[in-house]
Amino acid sequence: MAGAGILVAAALYLLGIRAAGRTGTAWTLLPTLGFFLLGLGSWAWVSFGFLGAWSPDLRWAFTTRIALLLFVVPALLSLGRPVELARAALQGRALLGFNAVLGSWFVRLVGNAVFAPLFAIAAFLVFLTPSPTCCGAIPQRRRA
């Protein structure tokens, strides 16, 4: 699943660079390298490296992987300035729709600095909550 996400993100970014070039905006190499090497590279490293391989078996690897995917990878992806690229690539109604989504109450809520710690608390509460199978609420299947 992560591989498909990485490929889709790469394709959309490249299409954005091409569309921005058609509108007369020259997209520089530095944000492109940041997006691909640091952003998508870290996503691939976290998903397919040690943490990705051992997260089903090691709780700390799973927790570290999820924390990196939630907080570090998006920060590194933002080095490619994808919102600025989308604004440079879109025109007309598509640009108006994009700006309307970015100006919506939901995006303004989750983009607020107060929301970040609440999101972090909610995410890590998931890790601290025992699963229903460990408490007997849901019977576990026995392997033969």
mmCIF file of N, CA and C in Angstrom:
data_model
loop_
_atom_site.group_PDB
_atom_site.id
_atom_site.type_symbol
_atom_site.label_atom_id
_atom_site.label_comp_id
_atom_site.label_asym_id
_atom_site.label_seq_id
_atom_site.Cartn_x
_atom_site.Cartn_y
_atom_site.Cartn_z
ATOM 1 N N MET A 1 0.822 -1.193 0.000
ATOM 2 C CA MET A 1 0.000 0.000 0.000
ATOM 3 C C MET A 1 0.865 1.255 0.000
ATOM 4 N N ALA A 2 1.956 1.224 0.757
ATOM 5 C CA ALA A 2 2.843 2.387 0.798
ATOM 6 C C ALA A 2 3.501 2.605 -0.555
ATOM 7 N N GLY A 3 3.841 1.522 -1.228
ATOM 8 C CA GLY A 3 4.456 1.642 -2.540
ATOM 9 C C GLY A 3 3.542 2.345 -3.534
ATOM 10 N N ALA A 4 2.266 2.008 -3.505
ATOM 11 C CA ALA A 4 1.305 2.668 -4.392
ATOM 12 C C ALA A 4 1.168 4.145 -4.036
ATOM 13 N N GLY A 5 1.149 4.455 -2.748
ATOM 14 C CA GLY A 5 1.062 5.850 -2.320
ATOM 15 C C GLY A 5 2.262 6.663 -2.767
ATOM 16 N N ILE A 6 3.442 6.065 -2.671
ATOM 17 C CA ILE A 6 4.668 6.744 -3.101
ATOM 18 C C ILE A 6 4.637 6.983 -4.606
ATOM 19 N N LEU A 7 4.218 5.984 -5.364
ATOM 20 C CA LEU A 7 4.154 6.146 -6.821
ATOM 21 C C LEU A 7 3.127 7.197 -7.233
ATOM 22 N N VAL A 8 1.974 7.207 -6.589
ATOM 23 C CA VAL A 8 0.944 8.207 -6.904
ATOM 24 C C VAL A 8 1.432 9.610 -6.549
ATOM 25 N N ALA A 9 2.059 9.762 -5.375
ATOM 26 C CA ALA A 9 2.582 11.073 -4.983
ATOM 27 C C ALA A 9 3.649 11.556 -5.957
ATOM 28 N N ALA A 10 4.532 10.666 -6.377
ATOM 29 C CA ALA A 10 5.581 11.034 -7.335
ATOM 30 C C ALA A 10 4.975 11.438 -8.679
ATOM 31 N N ALA A 11 4.001 10.674 -9.145
ATOM 32 C CA ALA A 11 3.373 10.981 -10.429
ATOM 33 C C ALA A 11 2.641 12.317 -10.377
ATOM 34 N N LEU A 12 1.898 12.565 -9.306
ATOM 35 C CA LEU A 12 1.180 13.831 -9.179
ATOM 36 C C LEU A 12 2.142 15.012 -9.104
ATOM 37 N N TYR A 13 3.244 14.846 -8.408
ATOM 38 C CA TYR A 13 4.218 15.923 -8.295
ATOM 39 C C TYR A 13 4.840 16.221 -9.666
ATOM 40 N N LEU A 14 5.192 15.184 -10.400
ATOM 41 C CA LEU A 14 5.771 15.380 -11.737
ATOM 42 C C LEU A 14 4.761 16.011 -12.692
ATOM 43 N N LEU A 15 3.503 15.586 -12.601
ATOM 44 C CA LEU A 15 2.462 16.216 -13.421
ATOM 45 C C LEU A 15 2.284 17.683 -13.038
ATOM 46 N N GLY A 16 2.404 17.987 -11.744
ATOM 47 C CA GLY A 16 2.313 19.372 -11.295
ATOM 48 C C GLY A 16 3.444 20.224 -11.836
ATOM 49 N N ILE A 17 4.656 19.673 -11.855
ATOM 50 C CA ILE A 17 5.799 20.406 -12.410
ATOM 51 C C ILE A 17 5.572 20.689 -13.895
ATOM 52 N N ARG A 18 5.060 19.687 -14.595
ATOM 53 C CA ARG A 18 4.803 19.852 -16.028
ATOM 54 C C ARG A 18 3.711 20.894 -16.281
ATOM 55 N N ALA A 19 2.636 20.847 -15.489
ATOM 56 C CA ALA A 19 1.544 21.809 -15.656
ATOM 57 C C ALA A 19 1.986 23.217 -15.266
ATOM 58 N N ALA A 20 2.815 23.326 -14.232
ATOM 59 C CA ALA A 20 3.324 24.646 -13.844
ATOM 60 C C ALA A 20 4.210 25.214 -14.934
ATOM 61 N N GLY A 21 4.970 24.379 -15.586
ATOM 62 C CA GLY A 21 5.804 24.830 -16.705
ATOM 63 C C GLY A 21 4.971 25.340 -17.864
ATOM 64 N N ARG A 22 3.832 24.717 -18.088
ATOM 65 C CA ARG A 22 2.938 25.162 -19.164
ATOM 66 C C ARG A 22 2.330 26.532 -18.862
ATOM 67 N N THR A 23 2.141 26.844 -17.583
ATOM 68 C CA THR A 23 1.576 28.151 -17.225
ATOM 69 C C THR A 23 2.642 29.226 -17.134
ATOM 70 N N GLY A 24 3.902 28.848 -17.346
ATOM 71 C CA GLY A 24 4.974 29.826 -17.339
ATOM 72 C C GLY A 24 5.748 29.914 -16.044
ATOM 73 N N THR A 25 5.463 29.034 -15.094
ATOM 74 C CA THR A 25 6.177 29.020 -13.822
ATOM 75 C C THR A 25 7.308 28.001 -13.899
ATOM 76 N N ALA A 26 8.513 28.472 -13.718
ATOM 77 C CA ALA A 26 9.667 27.564 -13.714
ATOM 78 C C ALA A 26 9.841 27.014 -12.303
ATOM 79 N N TRP A 27 9.725 25.703 -12.157
ATOM 80 C CA TRP A 27 9.859 25.065 -10.851
ATOM 81 C C TRP A 27 11.319 24.700 -10.636
ATOM 82 N N THR A 28 11.875 25.129 -9.507
ATOM 83 C CA THR A 28 13.305 24.933 -9.272
ATOM 84 C C THR A 28 13.616 23.502 -8.844
ATOM 85 N N LEU A 29 14.883 23.164 -8.906
ATOM 86 C CA LEU A 29 15.329 21.801 -8.604
ATOM 87 C C LEU A 29 15.337 21.513 -7.099
ATOM 88 N N LEU A 30 15.626 22.521 -6.288
ATOM 89 C CA LEU A 30 15.777 22.286 -4.847
ATOM 90 C C LEU A 30 14.512 21.730 -4.185
ATOM 91 N N PRO A 31 13.321 22.319 -4.389
ATOM 92 C CA PRO A 31 12.138 21.695 -3.777
ATOM 93 C C PRO A 31 11.826 20.320 -4.348
ATOM 94 N N THR A 32 12.154 20.119 -5.618
ATOM 95 C CA THR A 32 11.922 18.808 -6.229
ATOM 96 C C THR A 32 12.793 17.746 -5.568
ATOM 97 N N LEU A 33 14.052 18.079 -5.352
ATOM 98 C CA LEU A 33 14.930 17.144 -4.648
ATOM 99 C C LEU A 33 14.467 16.916 -3.218
ATOM 100 N N GLY A 34 14.028 17.962 -2.552
ATOM 101 C CA GLY A 34 13.514 17.813 -1.188
ATOM 102 C C GLY A 34 12.327 16.876 -1.138
ATOM 103 N N PHE A 35 11.417 17.036 -2.109
ATOM 104 C CA PHE A 35 10.229 16.190 -2.135
ATOM 105 C C PHE A 35 10.590 14.730 -2.388
ATOM 106 N N PHE A 36 11.421 14.506 -3.405
ATOM 107 C CA PHE A 36 11.719 13.123 -3.783
ATOM 108 C C PHE A 36 12.715 12.452 -2.841
ATOM 109 N N LEU A 37 13.826 13.103 -2.572
ATOM 110 C CA LEU A 37 14.861 12.456 -1.761
ATOM 111 C C LEU A 37 14.487 12.408 -0.277
ATOM 112 N N LEU A 38 14.141 13.547 0.287
ATOM 113 C CA LEU A 38 13.841 13.572 1.719
ATOM 114 C C LEU A 38 12.421 13.100 2.016
ATOM 115 N N GLY A 39 11.447 13.600 1.260
ATOM 116 C CA GLY A 39 10.056 13.253 1.533
ATOM 117 C C GLY A 39 9.710 11.819 1.176
ATOM 118 N N LEU A 40 9.740 11.523 -0.126
ATOM 119 C CA LEU A 40 9.395 10.166 -0.564
ATOM 120 C C LEU A 40 10.453 9.152 -0.148
ATOM 121 N N GLY A 41 11.706 9.585 -0.067
ATOM 122 C CA GLY A 41 12.765 8.682 0.391
ATOM 123 C C GLY A 41 12.569 8.254 1.833
ATOM 124 N N SER A 42 12.195 9.197 2.702
ATOM 125 C CA SER A 42 11.949 8.838 4.101
ATOM 126 C C SER A 42 10.713 7.970 4.229
ATOM 127 N N TRP A 43 9.696 8.244 3.416
ATOM 128 C CA TRP A 43 8.487 7.415 3.439
ATOM 129 C C TRP A 43 8.848 5.980 3.056
ATOM 130 N N ALA A 44 9.645 5.821 2.007
ATOM 131 C CA ALA A 44 10.055 4.476 1.583
ATOM 132 C C ALA A 44 10.930 3.813 2.635
ATOM 133 N N TRP A 45 11.862 4.567 3.225
ATOM 134 C CA TRP A 45 12.757 3.998 4.238
ATOM 135 C C TRP A 45 11.974 3.522 5.462
ATOM 136 N N VAL A 46 11.004 4.322 5.905
ATOM 137 C CA VAL A 46 10.207 3.943 7.075
ATOM 138 C C VAL A 46 9.297 2.759 6.741
ATOM 139 N N SER A 47 8.746 2.735 5.541
ATOM 140 C CA SER A 47 7.789 1.688 5.175
ATOM 141 C C SER A 47 8.445 0.369 4.810
ATOM 142 N N PHE A 48 9.608 0.413 4.143
ATOM 143 C CA PHE A 48 10.210 -0.812 3.624
ATOM 144 C C PHE A 48 11.496 -1.212 4.321
ATOM 145 N N GLY A 49 11.992 -0.376 5.204
ATOM 146 C CA GLY A 49 13.227 -0.685 5.923
ATOM 147 C C GLY A 49 12.964 -1.538 7.153
ATOM 148 N N PHE A 50 13.842 -1.406 8.127
ATOM 149 C CA PHE A 50 13.751 -2.194 9.355
ATOM 150 C C PHE A 50 12.409 -2.017 10.047
ATOM 151 N N LEU A 51 11.971 -0.757 10.175
ATOM 152 C CA LEU A 51 10.721 -0.499 10.892
ATOM 153 C C LEU A 51 9.521 -1.106 10.175
ATOM 154 N N GLY A 52 9.523 -1.030 8.868
ATOM 155 C CA GLY A 52 8.429 -1.626 8.109
ATOM 156 C C GLY A 52 8.427 -3.148 8.176
ATOM 157 N N ALA A 53 9.616 -3.726 8.183
ATOM 158 C CA ALA A 53 9.711 -5.187 8.209
ATOM 159 C C ALA A 53 9.367 -5.767 9.578
ATOM 160 N N TRP A 54 9.753 -5.073 10.645
ATOM 161 C CA TRP A 54 9.582 -5.617 11.987
ATOM 162 C C TRP A 54 8.382 -5.053 12.748
ATOM 163 N N SER A 55 7.651 -4.107 12.186
ATOM 164 C CA SER A 55 6.539 -3.531 12.935
ATOM 165 C C SER A 55 5.415 -4.518 13.259
ATOM 166 N N PRO A 56 5.174 -5.564 12.454
ATOM 167 C CA PRO A 56 4.160 -6.529 12.898
ATOM 168 C C PRO A 56 4.582 -7.330 14.134
ATOM 169 N N ASP A 57 5.893 -7.452 14.373
ATOM 170 C CA ASP A 57 6.374 -8.292 15.468
ATOM 171 C C ASP A 57 6.846 -7.512 16.690
ATOM 172 N N LEU A 58 7.348 -6.314 16.485
ATOM 173 C CA LEU A 58 7.888 -5.513 17.588
ATOM 174 C C LEU A 58 7.020 -4.290 17.816
ATOM 175 N N ARG A 59 6.483 -4.178 19.017
ATOM 176 C CA ARG A 59 5.592 -3.056 19.329
ATOM 177 C C ARG A 59 6.314 -1.716 19.196
ATOM 178 N N TRP A 60 7.562 -1.636 19.647
ATOM 179 C CA TRP A 60 8.278 -0.363 19.576
ATOM 180 C C TRP A 60 8.565 0.021 18.129
ATOM 181 N N ALA A 61 8.795 -0.958 17.269
ATOM 182 C CA ALA A 61 9.023 -0.664 15.856
ATOM 183 C C ALA A 61 7.747 -0.151 15.202
ATOM 184 N N PHE A 62 6.621 -0.746 15.578
ATOM 185 C CA PHE A 62 5.333 -0.292 15.055
ATOM 186 C C PHE A 62 5.050 1.139 15.496
ATOM 187 N N THR A 63 5.239 1.423 16.780
ATOM 188 C CA THR A 63 4.968 2.751 17.311
ATOM 189 C C THR A 63 5.904 3.787 16.690
ATOM 190 N N THR A 64 7.160 3.455 16.559
ATOM 191 C CA THR A 64 8.117 4.373 15.948
ATOM 192 C C THR A 64 7.772 4.618 14.490
ATOM 193 N N ARG A 65 7.401 3.571 13.786
ATOM 194 C CA ARG A 65 7.031 3.709 12.373
ATOM 195 C C ARG A 65 5.831 4.622 12.205
ATOM 196 N N ILE A 66 4.805 4.418 13.012
ATOM 197 C CA ILE A 66 3.607 5.247 12.907
ATOM 198 C C ILE A 66 3.916 6.692 13.276
ATOM 199 N N ALA A 67 4.709 6.902 14.326
ATOM 200 C CA ALA A 67 5.070 8.269 14.722
ATOM 201 C C ALA A 67 5.834 8.972 13.602
ATOM 202 N N LEU A 68 6.760 8.277 12.968
ATOM 203 C CA LEU A 68 7.508 8.876 11.857
ATOM 204 C C LEU A 68 6.602 9.166 10.667
ATOM 205 N N LEU A 69 5.685 8.252 10.372
ATOM 206 C CA LEU A 69 4.776 8.466 9.247
ATOM 207 C C LEU A 69 3.793 9.602 9.516
ATOM 208 N N LEU A 70 3.439 9.817 10.759
ATOM 209 C CA LEU A 70 2.487 10.881 11.086
ATOM 210 C C LEU A 70 3.131 12.255 11.215
ATOM 211 N N PHE A 71 4.375 12.307 11.670
ATOM 212 C CA PHE A 71 4.960 13.602 11.999
ATOM 213 C C PHE A 71 6.182 13.972 11.163
ATOM 214 N N VAL A 72 7.088 13.058 10.921
ATOM 215 C CA VAL A 72 8.343 13.399 10.249
ATOM 216 C C VAL A 72 8.185 13.381 8.729
ATOM 217 N N VAL A 73 7.584 12.346 8.191
ATOM 218 C CA VAL A 73 7.448 12.228 6.742
ATOM 219 C C VAL A 73 6.654 13.398 6.149
ATOM 220 N N PRO A 74 5.504 13.790 6.725
ATOM 221 C CA PRO A 74 4.808 14.955 6.162
ATOM 222 C C PRO A 74 5.643 16.238 6.213
ATOM 223 N N ALA A 75 6.417 16.413 7.268
ATOM 224 C CA ALA A 75 7.276 17.599 7.349
ATOM 225 C C ALA A 75 8.324 17.582 6.247
ATOM 226 N N LEU A 76 8.894 16.417 5.968
ATOM 227 C CA LEU A 76 9.886 16.322 4.900
ATOM 228 C C LEU A 76 9.249 16.447 3.515
ATOM 229 N N LEU A 77 8.034 15.934 3.348
ATOM 230 C CA LEU A 77 7.329 16.114 2.084
ATOM 231 C C LEU A 77 7.032 17.583 1.822
ATOM 232 N N SER A 78 6.786 18.329 2.877
ATOM 233 C CA SER A 78 6.454 19.755 2.707
ATOM 234 C C SER A 78 7.639 20.565 2.199
ATOM 235 N N LEU A 79 8.863 20.015 2.288
ATOM 236 C CA LEU A 79 10.016 20.709 1.732
ATOM 237 C C LEU A 79 9.890 20.896 0.222
ATOM 238 N N GLY A 80 9.100 20.056 -0.419
ATOM 239 C CA GLY A 80 8.860 20.179 -1.853
ATOM 240 C C GLY A 80 7.814 21.210 -2.205
ATOM 241 N N ARG A 81 7.231 21.859 -1.200
ATOM 242 C CA ARG A 81 6.215 22.900 -1.381
ATOM 243 C C ARG A 81 5.095 22.444 -2.322
ATOM 244 N N PRO A 82 4.411 21.337 -1.985
ATOM 245 C CA PRO A 82 3.385 20.815 -2.889
ATOM 246 C C PRO A 82 2.166 21.727 -3.039
ATOM 247 N N VAL A 83 1.818 22.482 -2.006
ATOM 248 C CA VAL A 83 0.670 23.383 -2.125
ATOM 249 C C VAL A 83 1.009 24.521 -3.081
ATOM 250 N N GLU A 84 2.215 25.067 -2.963
ATOM 251 C CA GLU A 84 2.647 26.118 -3.881
ATOM 252 C C GLU A 84 2.708 25.588 -5.315
ATOM 253 N N LEU A 85 3.161 24.351 -5.480
ATOM 254 C CA LEU A 85 3.207 23.748 -6.813
ATOM 255 C C LEU A 85 1.794 23.582 -7.376
ATOM 256 N N ALA A 86 0.861 23.138 -6.557
ATOM 257 C CA ALA A 86 -0.514 22.966 -7.021
ATOM 258 C C ALA A 86 -1.112 24.307 -7.437
ATOM 259 N N ARG A 87 -0.837 25.350 -6.665
ATOM 260 C CA ARG A 87 -1.353 26.678 -7.034
ATOM 261 C C ARG A 87 -0.720 27.171 -8.333
ATOM 262 N N ALA A 88 0.548 26.841 -8.565
ATOM 263 C CA ALA A 88 1.198 27.248 -9.806
ATOM 264 C C ALA A 88 0.700 26.437 -10.996
ATOM 265 N N ALA A 89 0.282 25.200 -10.748
ATOM 266 C CA ALA A 89 -0.117 24.309 -11.839
ATOM 267 C C ALA A 89 -1.586 24.466 -12.221
ATOM 268 N N LEU A 90 -2.435 24.791 -11.244
ATOM 269 C CA LEU A 90 -3.874 24.854 -11.513
ATOM 270 C C LEU A 90 -4.258 26.209 -12.081
ATOM 271 N N GLN A 91 -5.355 26.198 -12.823
ATOM 272 C CA GLN A 91 -5.886 27.432 -13.397
ATOM 273 C C GLN A 91 -7.406 27.402 -13.325
ATOM 274 N N GLY A 92 -8.019 28.570 -13.405
ATOM 275 C CA GLY A 92 -9.469 28.695 -13.538
ATOM 276 C C GLY A 92 -10.236 28.097 -12.372
ATOM 277 N N ARG A 93 -11.249 27.316 -12.726
ATOM 278 C CA ARG A 93 -12.140 26.737 -11.710
ATOM 279 C C ARG A 93 -11.417 25.765 -10.785
ATOM 280 N N ALA A 94 -10.449 25.054 -11.331
ATOM 281 C CA ALA A 94 -9.696 24.112 -10.492
ATOM 282 C C ALA A 94 -8.939 24.853 -9.399
ATOM 283 N N LEU A 95 -8.345 25.987 -9.739
ATOM 284 C CA LEU A 95 -7.629 26.787 -8.742
ATOM 285 C C LEU A 95 -8.590 27.379 -7.724
ATOM 286 N N LEU A 96 -9.749 27.839 -8.181
ATOM 287 C CA LEU A 96 -10.751 28.368 -7.251
ATOM 288 C C LEU A 96 -11.243 27.280 -6.292
ATOM 289 N N GLY A 97 -11.458 26.075 -6.814
ATOM 290 C CA GLY A 97 -11.876 24.961 -5.965
ATOM 291 C C GLY A 97 -10.806 24.570 -4.966
ATOM 292 N N PHE A 98 -9.566 24.551 -5.418
ATOM 293 C CA PHE A 98 -8.445 24.222 -4.530
ATOM 294 C C PHE A 98 -8.328 25.242 -3.402
ATOM 295 N N ASN A 99 -8.421 26.509 -3.751
ATOM 296 C CA ASN A 99 -8.355 27.564 -2.733
ATOM 297 C C ASN A 99 -9.552 27.511 -1.794
ATOM 298 N N ALA A 100 -10.719 27.112 -2.301
ATOM 299 C CA ALA A 100 -11.895 26.981 -1.440
ATOM 300 C C ALA A 100 -11.707 25.855 -0.427
ATOM 301 N N VAL A 101 -11.114 24.744 -0.873
ATOM 302 C CA VAL A 101 -10.851 23.636 0.059
ATOM 303 C C VAL A 101 -9.848 24.073 1.121
ATOM 304 N N LEU A 102 -8.786 24.764 0.711
ATOM 305 C CA LEU A 102 -7.783 25.216 1.676
ATOM 306 C C LEU A 102 -8.338 26.256 2.636
ATOM 307 N N GLY A 103 -9.357 26.993 2.219
ATOM 308 C CA GLY A 103 -9.979 27.994 3.087
ATOM 309 C C GLY A 103 -11.157 27.466 3.885
ATOM 310 N N SER A 104 -11.467 26.175 3.761
ATOM 311 C CA SER A 104 -12.623 25.608 4.469
ATOM 312 C C SER A 104 -12.372 25.545 5.970
ATOM 313 N N TRP A 105 -13.443 25.429 6.721
ATOM 314 C CA TRP A 105 -13.326 25.420 8.185
ATOM 315 C C TRP A 105 -12.550 24.193 8.657
ATOM 316 N N PHE A 106 -12.722 23.044 7.973
ATOM 317 C CA PHE A 106 -12.036 21.833 8.414
ATOM 318 C C PHE A 106 -10.523 21.963 8.255
ATOM 319 N N VAL A 107 -10.080 22.456 7.102
ATOM 320 C CA VAL A 107 -8.645 22.600 6.865
ATOM 321 C C VAL A 107 -8.067 23.651 7.809
ATOM 322 N N ARG A 108 -8.811 24.729 8.045
ATOM 323 C CA ARG A 108 -8.328 25.736 8.983
ATOM 324 C C ARG A 108 -8.270 25.173 10.402
ATOM 325 N N LEU A 109 -9.192 24.273 10.761
ATOM 326 C CA LEU A 109 -9.178 23.662 12.091
ATOM 327 C C LEU A 109 -7.976 22.752 12.265
ATOM 328 N N VAL A 110 -7.774 21.815 11.343
ATOM 329 C CA VAL A 110 -6.671 20.870 11.503
ATOM 330 C C VAL A 110 -5.317 21.504 11.209
ATOM 331 N N GLY A 111 -5.300 22.631 10.529
ATOM 332 C CA GLY A 111 -4.060 23.348 10.273
ATOM 333 C C GLY A 111 -3.676 24.304 11.385
ATOM 334 N N ASN A 112 -4.542 24.448 12.383
ATOM 335 C CA ASN A 112 -4.270 25.338 13.499
ATOM 336 C C ASN A 112 -3.210 24.727 14.410
ATOM 337 N N ALA A 113 -2.359 25.567 14.965
ATOM 338 C CA ALA A 113 -1.279 25.078 15.832
ATOM 339 C C ALA A 113 -1.818 24.418 17.100
ATOM 340 N N VAL A 114 -3.021 24.773 17.521
ATOM 341 C CA VAL A 114 -3.606 24.165 18.722
ATOM 342 C C VAL A 114 -4.021 22.721 18.440
ATOM 343 N N PHE A 115 -4.340 22.417 17.193
ATOM 344 C CA PHE A 115 -4.822 21.085 16.843
ATOM 345 C C PHE A 115 -3.715 20.037 16.870
ATOM 346 N N ALA A 116 -2.484 20.415 16.571
ATOM 347 C CA ALA A 116 -1.381 19.449 16.477
ATOM 348 C C ALA A 116 -1.178 18.649 17.762
ATOM 349 N N PRO A 117 -1.121 19.286 18.953
ATOM 350 C CA PRO A 117 -0.971 18.458 20.157
ATOM 351 C C PRO A 117 -2.183 17.577 20.428
ATOM 352 N N LEU A 118 -3.365 18.055 20.085
ATOM 353 C CA LEU A 118 -4.563 17.221 20.278
ATOM 354 C C LEU A 118 -4.522 16.002 19.366
ATOM 355 N N PHE A 119 -4.062 16.194 18.147
ATOM 356 C CA PHE A 119 -3.912 15.074 17.223
ATOM 357 C C PHE A 119 -2.877 14.083 17.740
ATOM 358 N N ALA A 120 -1.767 14.615 18.249
ATOM 359 C CA ALA A 120 -0.717 13.734 18.776
ATOM 360 C C ALA A 120 -1.229 12.932 19.965
ATOM 361 N N ILE A 121 -1.961 13.570 20.853
ATOM 362 C CA ILE A 121 -2.518 12.867 22.017
ATOM 363 C C ILE A 121 -3.485 11.775 21.559
ATOM 364 N N ALA A 122 -4.356 12.104 20.624
ATOM 365 C CA ALA A 122 -5.319 11.107 20.136
ATOM 366 C C ALA A 122 -4.604 9.944 19.453
ATOM 367 N N ALA A 123 -3.570 10.247 18.682
ATOM 368 C CA ALA A 123 -2.844 9.180 17.985
ATOM 369 C C ALA A 123 -2.150 8.253 18.975
ATOM 370 N N PHE A 124 -1.516 8.806 19.982
ATOM 371 C CA PHE A 124 -0.788 7.962 20.921
ATOM 372 C C PHE A 124 -1.697 7.286 21.938
ATOM 373 N N LEU A 125 -2.915 7.774 22.126
ATOM 374 C CA LEU A 125 -3.870 7.043 22.955
ATOM 375 C C LEU A 125 -4.230 5.710 22.320
ATOM 376 N N VAL A 126 -4.205 5.667 21.004
ATOM 377 C CA VAL A 126 -4.467 4.408 20.303
ATOM 378 C C VAL A 126 -3.416 3.370 20.687
ATOM 379 N N PHE A 127 -2.164 3.813 20.839
ATOM 380 C CA PHE A 127 -1.096 2.888 21.193
ATOM 381 C C PHE A 127 -1.180 2.441 22.644
ATOM 382 N N LEU A 128 -1.761 3.253 23.500
ATOM 383 C CA LEU A 128 -1.825 2.928 24.916
ATOM 384 C C LEU A 128 -3.092 2.181 25.304
ATOM 385 N N THR A 129 -4.047 2.106 24.398
ATOM 386 C CA THR A 129 -5.296 1.417 24.672
ATOM 387 C C THR A 129 -5.128 -0.057 24.338
ATOM 388 N N PRO A 130 -5.430 -0.931 25.291
ATOM 389 C CA PRO A 130 -5.278 -2.363 24.990
ATOM 390 C C PRO A 130 -6.319 -2.811 23.969
ATOM 391 N N SER A 131 -5.954 -3.794 23.203
ATOM 392 C CA SER A 131 -6.898 -4.306 22.214
ATOM 393 C C SER A 131 -7.976 -5.119 22.914
ATOM 394 N N PRO A 132 -9.176 -5.195 22.342
ATOM 395 C CA PRO A 132 -10.262 -5.962 22.971
ATOM 396 C C PRO A 132 -9.938 -7.446 23.118
ATOM 397 N N THR A 133 -9.050 -7.991 22.300
ATOM 398 C CA THR A 133 -8.738 -9.409 22.387
ATOM 399 C C THR A 133 -7.913 -9.723 23.633
ATOM 400 N N CYS A 134 -7.136 -8.751 24.136
ATOM 401 C CA CYS A 134 -6.302 -9.043 25.298
ATOM 402 C C CYS A 134 -7.120 -9.060 26.587
ATOM 403 N N CYS A 135 -8.266 -8.426 26.589
ATOM 404 C CA CYS A 135 -9.080 -8.332 27.805
ATOM 405 C C CYS A 135 -10.213 -9.349 27.825
ATOM 406 N N GLY A 136 -10.336 -10.155 26.792
ATOM 407 C CA GLY A 136 -11.389 -11.154 26.748
ATOM 408 C C GLY A 136 -12.694 -10.646 26.174
ATOM 409 N N ALA A 137 -12.760 -9.398 25.742
ATOM 410 C CA ALA A 137 -13.990 -8.863 25.172
ATOM 411 C C ALA A 137 -14.299 -9.520 23.833
ATOM 412 N N ILE A 138 -13.269 -9.827 23.084
ATOM 413 C CA ILE A 138 -13.411 -10.535 21.816
ATOM 414 C C ILE A 138 -12.588 -11.809 21.923
ATOM 415 N N PRO A 139 -13.236 -12.969 21.814
ATOM 416 C CA PRO A 139 -12.458 -14.201 21.948
ATOM 417 C C PRO A 139 -11.451 -14.358 20.812
ATOM 418 N N GLN A 140 -10.263 -14.816 21.178
ATOM 419 C CA GLN A 140 -9.212 -15.036 20.192
ATOM 420 C C GLN A 140 -9.407 -16.399 19.549
ATOM 421 N N ARG A 141 -9.051 -16.483 18.282
ATOM 422 C CA ARG A 141 -9.120 -17.764 17.589
ATOM 423 C C ARG A 141 -7.866 -18.544 17.926
ATOM 424 N N ARG A 142 -8.042 -19.795 18.129
ATOM 425 C CA ARG A 142 -6.892 -20.647 18.436
ATOM 426 C C ARG A 142 -6.355 -21.247 17.158
ATOM 427 N N ARG A 143 -5.050 -21.249 17.069
ATOM 428 C CA ARG A 143 -4.415 -21.834 15.895
ATOM 429 C C ARG A 143 -4.253 -23.336 16.096
ATOM 430 N N ALA A 144 -4.400 -24.050 15.013
ATOM 431 C CA ALA A 144 -4.295 -25.517 15.104
ATOM 432 C C ALA A 144 -2.872 -25.972 15.151
#
